[in-house]
Each structure stands twice: as C-alpha cells, then as structure tokens.
C-alpha cells in the first residue's frame, strides 16, 4: 500500500513539475516580446516564482472573485438605472396628466398664464433649468463609469427628458 501511495505522489509531483515548466516556458516567451530593458529585470528565478504562484491557482480564484463582484455591481447599477428611469417616466406622466386636467378646468383668458407656469414647472422637473446647465458645463460621471463631455451629457439629459 505504501508503494501505491508513493507512486501516486510521484505521479502528482511529476505532473506539477511538467505544468511548472509549461508555465515557465510561456512566461519566458512573453518576456522575449518585451523591450530589453524590461527583460533584464525579470530573472529566471522571478519567472519561476511567478509560474509557481500561477500553478497554485490562488491568483485565478482571486481574479474570478473580483470578476463576480464586478458583474454583480454592474447588474445592480443597471437595475438601479432602469428603476430610476421608470420612476422618472411615471412622474413625468403624472405631471402631464395634472397639467392637462388643469388646462381643461382653466378659463380661456387664464390659459396662457397657466401654460407658461406649467412650462416653467416642466423645465424644473426635467432639470433643464439654469443650475443644471451650469453643472453640465463641466464633465460628469455616467452610470457606466465613464467620463462624459458636456455635449454628451447634454444629449443624455435630453434623451432622458424625452423618455
């Protein structure tokens, strides 16, 4: 029984050594593509240690965990964006309905004053007032995590207001 355990252990060690050589060879070929100043900094020992670290699998587990966290965060932010867009759409619809009812019950000579007030109110609900334009003069951060230019942000704001 001891011979079998020793043979299995030897086989596993041989497989691990072979995998180590494969990873080391792959790393050496990648290093050859680097400029010579970088090649000089990466010794055989460093590459061998890196191959052993990759062989361990811990790095891949960490990267996989980080990818899962990123996907969950992106999904959460996307759902939050959809929810906010939906709420905005509902609020705009309710405001339009309120304005329509007010216009229908308004006397004809007061209609222009009411429409002007409603137009001002609609601008404040859509955020296209003066303070919003001052804010968009700078770049802003989008929900995707990218910087938007002022022009792109204004287009995005217009699109959100139209939906």
mmCIF file of N, CA and C in Angstrom, residues 30-43 46-47:
data_model
loop_
_atom_site.group_PDB
_atom_site.id
_atom_site.type_symbol
_atom_site.label_atom_id
_atom_site.label_comp_id
_atom_site.label_asym_id
_atom_site.label_seq_id
_atom_site.Cartn_x
_atom_site.Cartn_y
_atom_site.Cartn_z
ATOM 1 N N UNK A 30 6.718 35.215 -23.346
ATOM 2 C CA UNK A 30 6.108 36.539 -23.215
ATOM 3 C C UNK A 30 7.158 37.605 -22.915
ATOM 4 N N UNK A 31 8.134 37.249 -22.090
ATOM 5 C CA UNK A 31 9.193 38.191 -21.728
ATOM 6 C C UNK A 31 10.046 38.534 -22.942
ATOM 7 N N UNK A 32 10.229 37.581 -23.853
ATOM 8 C CA UNK A 32 11.031 37.836 -25.054
ATOM 9 C C UNK A 32 10.421 38.929 -25.925
ATOM 10 N N UNK A 33 9.101 39.132 -25.819
ATOM 11 C CA UNK A 33 8.416 40.155 -26.609
ATOM 12 C C UNK A 33 8.564 41.546 -26.012
ATOM 13 N N UNK A 34 9.024 41.617 -24.764
ATOM 14 C CA UNK A 34 9.204 42.896 -24.083
ATOM 15 C C UNK A 34 10.489 43.585 -24.541
ATOM 16 N N UNK A 35 10.569 44.905 -24.371
ATOM 17 C CA UNK A 35 11.843 45.595 -24.650
ATOM 18 C C UNK A 35 12.952 45.058 -23.733
ATOM 19 N N UNK A 36 14.182 45.139 -24.188
ATOM 20 C CA UNK A 36 15.306 44.543 -23.469
ATOM 21 C C UNK A 36 15.484 45.109 -22.061
ATOM 22 N N UNK A 37 15.130 46.378 -21.858
ATOM 23 C CA UNK A 37 15.279 46.958 -20.514
ATOM 24 C C UNK A 37 14.376 46.239 -19.507
ATOM 25 N N UNK A 38 13.223 45.780 -19.944
ATOM 26 C CA UNK A 38 12.323 45.036 -19.057
ATOM 27 C C UNK A 38 12.765 43.579 -18.925
ATOM 28 N N UNK A 39 13.292 43.033 -20.008
ATOM 29 C CA UNK A 39 13.751 41.646 -19.971
ATOM 30 C C UNK A 39 14.836 41.446 -18.919
ATOM 31 N N UNK A 40 15.704 42.437 -18.787
ATOM 32 C CA UNK A 40 16.807 42.341 -17.843
ATOM 33 C C UNK A 40 16.308 42.302 -16.396
ATOM 34 N N UNK A 41 15.175 42.918 -16.137
ATOM 35 C CA UNK A 41 14.643 42.977 -14.775
ATOM 36 C C UNK A 41 13.962 41.679 -14.348
ATOM 37 N N UNK A 42 13.583 40.845 -15.302
ATOM 38 C CA UNK A 42 12.860 39.610 -14.993
ATOM 39 C C UNK A 42 13.806 38.418 -15.076
ATOM 40 N N UNK A 43 14.350 38.036 -13.966
ATOM 41 C CA UNK A 43 15.296 36.920 -13.937
ATOM 42 C C UNK A 43 14.557 35.584 -14.042
ATOM 43 N N UNK A 46 12.697 34.896 -10.817
ATOM 44 C CA UNK A 46 11.435 35.636 -10.713
ATOM 45 C C UNK A 46 10.351 34.966 -11.542
ATOM 46 N N UNK A 47 10.695 34.583 -12.760
ATOM 47 C CA UNK A 47 9.719 33.921 -13.631
ATOM 48 C C UNK A 47 9.311 32.565 -13.060
#
